[in-house]
Amino acid sequence: MPAIAIIGAQWGDEGKGKATDLLGTRVDYVVKFNGGNNAGHTVVITDASGHTEKYALHLLPSGILTPGCTPVIGNGVVVDLAVLFEELEALEQRGVDVSRLRISANAHVIADYNRTLDKVTERFLGSRRIGTTGRGIGPTYADKMNRIGLRIQDIFDEKILTQKVEGVLDLKNQVLTKIYNRRAATVEATVEELLAFADRLRPMVCDTGLLLNEALDRGETVLLEAGQATLLDVDHGTYPFVTSSSATAGGACTGSGIPPRRLDQVIGIVKAYTTRVGEGPFPTELFDEFGAHLSKVGAEFGVTTGRPRRCGWYDAVIARYAARVNGVSDFVLTKLDVLTGLDQVPVCVAYDVNGVRHDEMPVNQSDFHHAVPIYEYLPGWWEDISHARTFEELPANAQAYVKAVEALSGARISAVGVGPSRDATIAIHDLI
Ligand code: IMP
């Protein structure tokens, strides 16, 4: 039985939560391997009686909602413990059993000073800001790389934790007070805040790499669910306008302890158009009534920050790039219903950069900033497609759109999303 990764193929918010949840009942483990509470999954579940529940998850893997599935927070994640327990308590109040959650002893912890530094650094950068979610993600990963980070396991040893906090605050307080003119953080308050979680945390913490590899040995199915997406990956994204973690298929291995040779399948989630939150280049971005249409019909507001998402047409160049970087075996094309009601649907097939055609992502980031989309215009459709459950039930022009996008994007499209609810999906090829 396989290890499967689910990866965002654009700039995030492609609807990964829904795709994960769709596979959920056949999956034994769902692993979050990167990022933290900068993510936002919305999962809509309709039960047999037609009752609909909407869940917005930021830190927890969406597998937490699937009975019988074990959710895992892997070593590659940065954990805000207050948010973790808030989410767990909110789910428990709604009757969700959260007792199976397992957390890597090696995951890093987001400390209060890093939340502060994330926000003040953005303000300091002014027009050069990244547009981060302000959750302390970047500074916490920076500490990890600098080898001054705090890990989940440190919370179970007060002496070690105090030593580490003393060491890191020697440095951070210089920055906070002298550069940003903020109050210094105290060792006592920082340690106390983290220690308060120790007893509740202890039963959840283990060697998750061992847990997952043993599950694969037993023939169980492990789903690795990326936070953010390919173009936000710290190595492969539109640096520096990226998040600070590895959101691509390689990160699924390093962030979970599952070796590359055990990864059987990579599912790329791609929206039928494109969105982006925060700053950075976005060639197909729309500033006209079509952008407003996509934003309104697609309800394109961040789950985590509530910020409006920037909207644009489908960009096949970045989809092809994501297919290559991740080794995508199947795409799930989401939110096709949002494109209903347009005379023509443009698809970006290549870029024009100063008169030169680029069929692949330009090597140079400045060229990407200046890329002008070259569009193919496909005929639109007006029929309501939200009740279609087979490919044949789609209007001919919607079918042609899916086929055209597939031919341009470097991997087969195995499912199409036609509405927000869990069952509003057309399966074309089996995913497992
Ligand atoms: P950070 O992850 O908070 O450091 O933010 C870095 C960049 O990634 C910003 O442009 C954010 O808007 C973007 N970002 C982070 N998480 C998500 C997400 O879940 N969806 C979309 N964009 C995200």
Coordinates of C-alpha atoms and ligand atoms in Angstrom, one line a residue:
M1 CA 0.0 0.0 0.0
P2 CA 1.2 3.4 -0.9
A3 CA 2.7 6.6 0.5
I4 CA 1.0 9.5 -1.4
A5 CA 1.8 13.2 -1.3
I6 CA -0.7 15.9 -2.0
I7 CA 0.9 19.1 -3.1
G8 CA -0.4 22.6 -4.1
A9 CA 0.6 23.3 -7.7
Q10 CA 0.2 27.1 -7.6
W11 CA 0.5 29.7 -4.8
G12 CA -1.7 27.9 -2.2
D13 CA -5.4 27.6 -1.5
E14 CA -6.0 25.2 -4.3
G15 CA -8.4 23.2 -2.2
K16 CA -6.1 20.5 -0.9
G17 CA -8.2 20.0 2.2
K18 CA -11.1 18.8 0.1
A19 CA -8.9 16.4 -2.0
T20 CA -7.3 15.0 1.2
D21 CA -10.6 14.5 2.7
L22 CA -11.9 12.8 -0.4
L23 CA -9.2 10.2 -0.1
G24 CA -9.6 10.1 3.7
T25 CA -11.6 7.0 4.3
R26 CA -9.1 4.9 2.4
V27 CA -6.2 6.4 4.2
D28 CA -4.8 5.3 7.6
Y29 CA -2.5 8.2 8.3
V30 CA -2.6 11.9 7.2
V31 CA 0.6 13.8 7.8
K32 CA 1.3 17.5 7.8
F33 CA 5.0 17.8 6.9
N34 CA 5.7 21.6 6.5
G35 CA 4.5 25.0 7.5
G36 CA 2.4 25.8 10.6
N37 CA -0.8 27.8 11.3
N38 CA -0.1 29.9 8.2
A39 CA -2.1 27.3 6.3
G40 CA -5.9 27.3 6.0
H41 CA -8.0 24.4 4.9
T42 CA -11.7 24.7 4.6
V43 CA -13.5 21.3 4.7
V44 CA -17.2 21.1 4.1
I45 CA -18.8 17.8 5.1
T46 CA -22.4 16.9 4.3
D47 CA -23.8 13.9 6.2
A48 CA -26.4 11.4 5.0
S49 CA -29.3 13.6 6.2
G50 CA -28.0 16.5 4.2
H51 CA -26.7 18.4 7.2
T52 CA -23.6 20.4 6.3
E53 CA -20.7 21.3 8.6
K54 CA -17.9 23.6 7.6
Y55 CA -14.5 23.3 9.3
A56 CA -11.6 25.8 9.0
L57 CA -8.3 24.2 10.0
H58 CA -5.0 26.1 10.2
L59 CA -2.6 23.7 11.9
L60 CA -4.2 20.3 12.2
P61 CA -4.1 18.0 9.2
S62 CA -7.6 17.7 7.6
G63 CA -7.4 13.9 8.3
I64 CA -8.4 14.8 11.8
L65 CA -12.0 14.8 10.6
T66 CA -11.9 11.3 9.2
P67 CA -12.9 8.6 11.6
G68 CA -10.3 5.8 11.9
C69 CA -7.5 8.0 10.3
T70 CA -4.5 8.9 12.4
P71 CA -3.4 12.6 11.9
V72 CA 0.3 13.3 12.3
I73 CA 2.2 16.5 12.7
G74 CA 5.6 15.7 11.2
N75 CA 9.1 17.0 12.1
G76 CA 9.1 19.5 9.3
V77 CA 6.2 21.5 10.9
V78 CA 6.5 24.6 13.2
V79 CA 3.9 24.4 15.9
D80 CA 2.1 27.2 17.7
L81 CA 1.0 25.3 20.8
A82 CA -1.7 27.7 21.8
V83 CA -3.3 27.4 18.4
L84 CA -2.9 23.6 18.5
F85 CA -4.9 23.3 21.7
E86 CA -7.5 25.9 20.6
E87 CA -8.2 23.9 17.4
L88 CA -8.3 20.6 19.3
E89 CA -10.7 22.0 21.9
A90 CA -13.0 23.5 19.2
L91 CA -13.1 20.2 17.4
E92 CA -13.8 18.3 20.6
Q93 CA -16.7 20.6 21.3
R94 CA -18.2 19.6 18.0
G95 CA -17.9 16.0 18.8
V96 CA -14.8 15.2 16.7
D97 CA -12.5 12.5 18.3
V98 CA -9.0 14.0 18.3
S99 CA -7.3 11.4 20.5
R100 CA -5.3 9.8 17.7
L101 CA -3.2 12.9 16.9
R102 CA 0.5 12.3 17.0
I103 CA 3.2 15.0 17.0
S104 CA 6.9 14.6 16.1
A105 CA 9.3 15.2 19.0
N106 CA 11.5 17.0 16.5
A107 CA 8.9 19.5 15.2
H108 CA 9.9 23.1 16.1
V109 CA 7.8 25.4 18.4
I110 CA 6.8 28.9 17.5
A111 CA 7.7 31.1 20.5
D112 CA 6.1 34.4 21.2
Y113 CA 9.3 36.4 20.3
N114 CA 9.1 35.0 16.8
R115 CA 5.5 36.0 16.3
T116 CA 6.6 39.5 17.3
L117 CA 9.6 39.5 15.1
D118 CA 7.5 38.3 12.1
K119 CA 5.2 41.3 12.4
V120 CA 7.9 44.0 13.2
T121 CA 10.2 42.8 10.4
E122 CA 7.3 43.1 7.9
R123 CA 6.7 46.6 9.1
F124 CA 10.4 47.4 8.9
L125 CA 10.6 46.1 5.3
G126 CA 7.8 48.5 4.2
S127 CA 7.4 48.3 0.4
R128 CA 9.8 45.3 0.3
R129 CA 7.6 43.3 2.7
I130 CA 6.6 39.7 1.9
G131 CA 3.1 39.9 3.0
T132 CA 3.5 37.1 5.6
T133 CA 0.6 35.8 7.7
G134 CA 2.3 37.2 10.7
R135 CA 2.3 33.9 12.6
G136 CA 6.0 33.7 13.3
I137 CA 6.6 31.1 10.6
G138 CA 9.7 32.6 8.9
P139 CA 11.6 33.5 12.1
T140 CA 11.0 30.0 13.6
Y141 CA 12.4 28.3 10.5
A142 CA 15.3 30.7 10.5
D143 CA 16.0 29.7 14.1
K144 CA 15.8 26.0 13.0
M145 CA 18.5 26.6 10.3
N146 CA 20.5 28.7 12.7
R147 CA 20.4 25.8 15.2
I148 CA 18.9 28.0 17.9
G149 CA 15.3 26.7 17.6
L150 CA 13.1 25.1 20.3
R151 CA 11.8 21.7 19.6
I152 CA 8.7 19.9 21.0
Q153 CA 10.9 17.5 23.0
D154 CA 12.6 20.4 24.8
I155 CA 9.3 21.2 26.5
F156 CA 9.6 18.0 28.5
D157 CA 12.9 19.1 30.1
E158 CA 12.6 22.4 32.0
K159 CA 16.4 22.7 32.5
I160 CA 17.2 22.2 28.8
L161 CA 14.3 24.4 27.8
T162 CA 15.5 27.2 30.1
Q163 CA 19.1 26.9 28.8
K164 CA 17.9 27.1 25.2
V165 CA 15.6 30.1 25.8
E166 CA 18.4 31.9 27.7
G167 CA 20.7 31.4 24.7
V168 CA 18.3 32.5 22.1
L169 CA 17.0 35.5 24.0
D170 CA 20.6 36.8 24.4
L171 CA 20.4 37.3 20.7
K172 CA 16.8 38.0 20.0
N173 CA 16.5 40.7 22.7
Q174 CA 19.3 42.7 21.1
V175 CA 17.3 42.7 17.9
L176 CA 13.9 43.3 19.5
T177 CA 15.1 46.2 21.7
K178 CA 17.9 47.8 19.6
I179 CA 16.7 47.5 16.1
Y180 CA 12.9 47.4 16.5
N181 CA 12.5 49.3 19.7
R182 CA 10.3 46.6 21.3
R183 CA 10.2 45.3 24.8
A184 CA 12.6 42.5 25.6
A185 CA 11.1 39.0 26.1
T186 CA 11.9 37.4 29.5
V187 CA 13.2 33.9 29.9
E188 CA 10.7 33.2 32.7
A189 CA 7.6 34.2 30.7
T190 CA 8.7 32.3 27.6
V191 CA 9.6 29.1 29.5
E192 CA 6.4 29.3 31.6
E193 CA 4.2 29.8 28.5
L194 CA 5.7 26.7 26.9
L195 CA 5.8 24.5 30.0
A196 CA 2.1 25.0 30.5
F197 CA 1.4 22.8 27.5
A198 CA 3.7 19.9 28.6
D199 CA 1.2 17.6 30.3
R200 CA -1.4 17.8 27.6
L201 CA 1.2 17.4 24.9
R202 CA 3.1 14.4 26.3
P203 CA 0.7 11.6 25.2
M204 CA 0.7 12.9 21.6
V205 CA 4.4 13.1 21.1
C206 CA 6.5 10.2 19.6
D207 CA 9.0 9.3 16.8
T208 CA 6.6 10.0 14.0
G209 CA 9.1 8.9 11.3
L210 CA 9.2 5.4 13.0
L211 CA 5.4 5.4 13.3
L212 CA 4.9 6.1 9.6
N213 CA 7.6 3.7 8.3
E214 CA 6.1 0.9 10.4
A215 CA 2.7 1.7 9.1
L216 CA 4.0 1.4 5.5
D217 CA 5.7 -1.9 6.5
R218 CA 2.3 -3.2 7.6
G219 CA 0.9 -2.2 4.2
E220 CA -1.1 0.8 5.5
T221 CA -1.7 4.0 3.4
V222 CA 0.0 7.2 4.4
L223 CA -1.1 10.5 2.9
L224 CA 1.4 13.4 3.1
E225 CA -0.5 16.7 2.9
A226 CA 1.5 19.9 2.0
G227 CA 0.8 23.2 3.5
Q228 CA 1.2 26.2 1.1
A229 CA 2.3 25.2 -2.4
T230 CA 5.0 24.8 -5.1
L231 CA 5.4 28.5 -6.0
L232 CA 5.6 29.3 -2.2
D233 CA 8.4 26.7 -1.6
V234 CA 11.5 28.3 -0.2
D235 CA 13.7 26.6 -2.9
H236 CA 11.4 26.2 -5.9
G237 CA 9.0 29.2 -5.4
T238 CA 9.1 32.8 -6.3
Y239 CA 11.8 33.7 -3.8
P240 CA 11.8 35.8 -1.7
F241 CA 8.0 36.0 -1.9
V242 CA 7.7 32.5 -0.5
T243 CA 7.0 30.8 2.8
S244 CA 10.0 29.5 4.7
S245 CA 9.4 25.8 4.4
S246 CA 9.7 23.0 1.7
A247 CA 6.2 22.7 0.3
T248 CA 7.1 20.4 -2.6
A249 CA 7.3 16.6 -2.8
G250 CA 10.9 16.6 -1.6
G251 CA 9.7 18.3 1.6
A252 CA 7.2 15.5 2.1
C253 CA 10.2 13.2 2.7
T254 CA 12.4 15.5 4.8
G255 CA 9.4 16.8 6.8
S256 CA 8.1 13.3 7.7
G257 CA 11.0 10.9 7.7
I258 CA 9.6 8.8 4.9
P259 CA 12.4 8.1 2.4
P260 CA 11.9 9.2 -1.3
R261 CA 11.9 5.6 -2.5
R262 CA 8.8 4.9 -0.4
L263 CA 6.8 7.7 -2.1
D264 CA 4.5 6.1 -4.7
Q265 CA 2.3 8.9 -5.9
V266 CA 2.2 12.7 -6.0
I267 CA -1.1 14.4 -6.5
G268 CA -0.9 18.0 -7.6
I269 CA -3.9 20.2 -6.6
V270 CA -4.5 23.0 -9.1
K271 CA -7.3 25.5 -9.3
A272 CA -9.1 26.0 -12.6
Y273 CA -7.8 29.6 -12.3
T274 CA -5.1 31.1 -10.1
T275 CA -4.9 32.9 -6.8
R276 CA -2.2 34.3 -4.6
V277 CA -2.1 36.0 -1.2
G278 CA 0.6 38.4 -0.1
E279 CA 3.2 40.1 -2.3
G280 CA 5.2 38.8 -5.3
P281 CA 4.9 38.3 -9.0
F282 CA 1.8 36.9 -10.6
P283 CA 1.7 37.0 -14.4
T284 CA -2.0 36.2 -15.0
E285 CA -3.3 38.5 -12.3
L286 CA -6.5 40.4 -13.2
F287 CA -7.3 43.9 -12.1
D288 CA -10.6 44.1 -14.0
E289 CA -14.2 42.9 -13.6
F290 CA -13.1 39.3 -14.4
G291 CA -10.8 39.3 -11.4
A292 CA -13.7 40.6 -9.3
H293 CA -15.9 37.8 -10.7
L294 CA -13.4 35.1 -9.8
S295 CA -12.9 36.6 -6.3
K296 CA -16.7 36.9 -5.7
V297 CA -17.8 33.6 -7.1
G298 CA -14.8 31.7 -5.8
A299 CA -15.1 33.3 -2.3
E300 CA -11.4 34.1 -2.5
F301 CA -10.6 35.3 1.0
G302 CA -7.8 33.8 3.1
V303 CA -9.0 31.2 5.7
T304 CA -6.2 32.2 8.0
T305 CA -6.0 35.9 7.7
G306 CA -9.2 36.9 5.9
R307 CA -7.2 38.8 3.3
P308 CA -8.6 39.0 -0.2
R309 CA -6.7 36.7 -2.6
R310 CA -5.4 38.2 -5.8
C311 CA -7.1 36.4 -8.8
G312 CA -6.1 35.6 -12.3
W313 CA -6.5 33.1 -15.2
Y314 CA -5.1 29.6 -15.3
D315 CA -1.4 29.6 -15.9
A316 CA -0.2 26.4 -17.6
V317 CA 3.4 27.4 -17.4
I318 CA 3.4 27.2 -13.6
A319 CA 1.3 24.0 -13.7
R320 CA 3.9 22.4 -15.9
Y321 CA 6.6 23.6 -13.6
A322 CA 4.8 22.2 -10.6
A323 CA 4.3 18.8 -12.4
R324 CA 8.1 18.7 -13.0
V325 CA 9.4 19.9 -9.6
N326 CA 7.1 17.5 -7.8
G327 CA 6.9 14.6 -10.2
V328 CA 3.1 15.0 -10.2
S329 CA 1.4 11.7 -11.2
D330 CA -2.2 13.1 -11.1
F331 CA -3.8 16.5 -11.0
V332 CA -7.0 17.3 -9.2
L333 CA -8.5 20.4 -10.9
T334 CA -10.6 22.3 -8.4
K335 CA -13.3 25.0 -8.5
L336 CA -14.2 24.5 -12.2
D337 CA -17.7 25.8 -11.3
V338 CA -16.3 29.2 -10.6
L339 CA -15.6 29.6 -14.4
T340 CA -19.2 29.1 -15.3
G341 CA -20.9 32.1 -17.0
L342 CA -18.0 33.5 -19.1
D343 CA -18.1 33.9 -22.8
Q344 CA -14.5 32.9 -23.2
V345 CA -12.0 31.4 -20.7
P346 CA -8.4 32.5 -21.3
V347 CA -5.6 30.0 -20.4
C348 CA -2.0 31.2 -20.2
V349 CA 0.2 28.9 -22.4
A350 CA 3.5 30.7 -22.3
Y351 CA 5.0 34.1 -21.4
D352 CA 6.3 37.0 -23.4
V353 CA 9.4 38.5 -21.7
N354 CA 10.7 41.6 -23.6
G355 CA 9.6 40.0 -26.9
V356 CA 11.0 36.5 -26.2
R357 CA 8.6 33.6 -25.8
H358 CA 9.1 31.5 -22.7
D359 CA 7.3 28.1 -22.6
E360 CA 9.0 27.2 -19.3
M361 CA 9.5 29.3 -16.1
P362 CA 12.1 31.9 -16.8
V363 CA 15.5 31.2 -15.1
N364 CA 15.8 34.7 -13.9
Q365 CA 13.3 36.0 -11.3
S366 CA 13.3 39.5 -12.9
D367 CA 12.1 38.0 -16.1
F368 CA 9.2 36.3 -14.2
H369 CA 8.3 39.7 -12.8
H370 CA 8.1 41.1 -16.4
A371 CA 6.4 38.1 -17.9
V372 CA 3.3 39.0 -20.0
P373 CA 0.9 36.0 -20.4
I374 CA 0.3 34.6 -23.9
Y375 CA -3.3 33.4 -23.8
E376 CA -5.3 30.9 -25.7
Y377 CA -9.0 31.7 -25.5
L378 CA -11.4 28.7 -24.9
P379 CA -15.2 28.9 -25.4
G380 CA -17.1 29.3 -22.1
W381 CA -20.2 27.6 -20.8
W382 CA -23.3 28.8 -18.9
E383 CA -24.9 25.7 -17.6
D384 CA -24.8 25.0 -13.8
I385 CA -22.2 22.2 -13.5
S386 CA -22.3 21.8 -9.7
H387 CA -24.5 18.7 -9.9
A388 CA -22.3 16.9 -12.5
R389 CA -20.8 13.8 -11.1
T390 CA -19.3 12.2 -14.3
F391 CA -17.1 13.9 -16.9
E392 CA -19.8 13.2 -19.5
E393 CA -22.3 15.3 -17.5
L394 CA -20.2 18.4 -18.0
P395 CA -21.2 20.7 -21.0
A396 CA -19.0 20.1 -24.0
N397 CA -17.1 23.4 -23.5
A398 CA -16.3 22.6 -19.9
Q399 CA -15.1 19.2 -21.0
A400 CA -12.9 20.8 -23.7
Y401 CA -11.5 23.2 -21.1
V402 CA -10.5 20.3 -18.8
K403 CA -8.9 18.5 -21.8
A404 CA -7.0 21.6 -23.0
V405 CA -5.7 22.3 -19.5
E406 CA -4.6 18.7 -19.1
A407 CA -2.8 18.7 -22.4
L408 CA -0.8 21.8 -21.3
S409 CA -0.1 20.9 -17.7
G410 CA 2.2 17.9 -17.8
A411 CA 0.1 15.3 -16.0
R412 CA -3.3 13.7 -16.3
I413 CA -6.3 15.3 -14.5
S414 CA -7.8 12.6 -12.4
A415 CA -10.6 14.5 -10.6
V416 CA -12.4 17.8 -11.1
G417 CA -14.0 19.8 -8.3
V418 CA -17.4 21.4 -9.2
G419 CA -18.6 22.8 -5.9
P420 CA -17.5 23.3 -2.3
S421 CA -19.1 20.3 -0.7
R422 CA -17.2 17.0 -0.2
D423 CA -19.2 15.1 -2.9
A424 CA -19.1 17.8 -5.5
T425 CA -16.3 16.1 -7.4
I426 CA -16.0 14.3 -10.7
A427 CA -13.7 11.3 -10.5
I428 CA -12.0 10.5 -13.8
H429 CA -9.2 8.1 -12.8
D430 CA -8.9 6.3 -9.4
L431 CA -6.5 8.1 -7.2
I432 CA -5.4 5.1 -5.1
Ligands
IMP1 P1 4.4 33.1 5.8 O1 4.2 31.7 5.5 O2 3.5 33.6 6.9 O3 5.9 33.4 6.2 O4 4.1 34.0 4.5 C1 4.9 34.0 3.4 C2 4.1 34.0 2.1 O5 3.3 32.8 2.0 C3 3.0 35.1 2.1 O6 2.9 35.6 0.8 C4 1.7 34.4 2.5 O7 0.6 35.1 2.1 C5 1.9 33.1 1.8 N1 1.2 32.0 2.5 C6 1.5 31.4 3.6 N2 0.6 30.4 3.9 C7 -0.3 30.4 2.8 C8 -1.4 29.6 2.5 O8 -1.8 28.7 3.2 N3 -2.0 29.9 1.4 C9 -1.6 30.9 0.6 N4 -0.6 31.7 0.8 C10 0.1 31.4 1.9

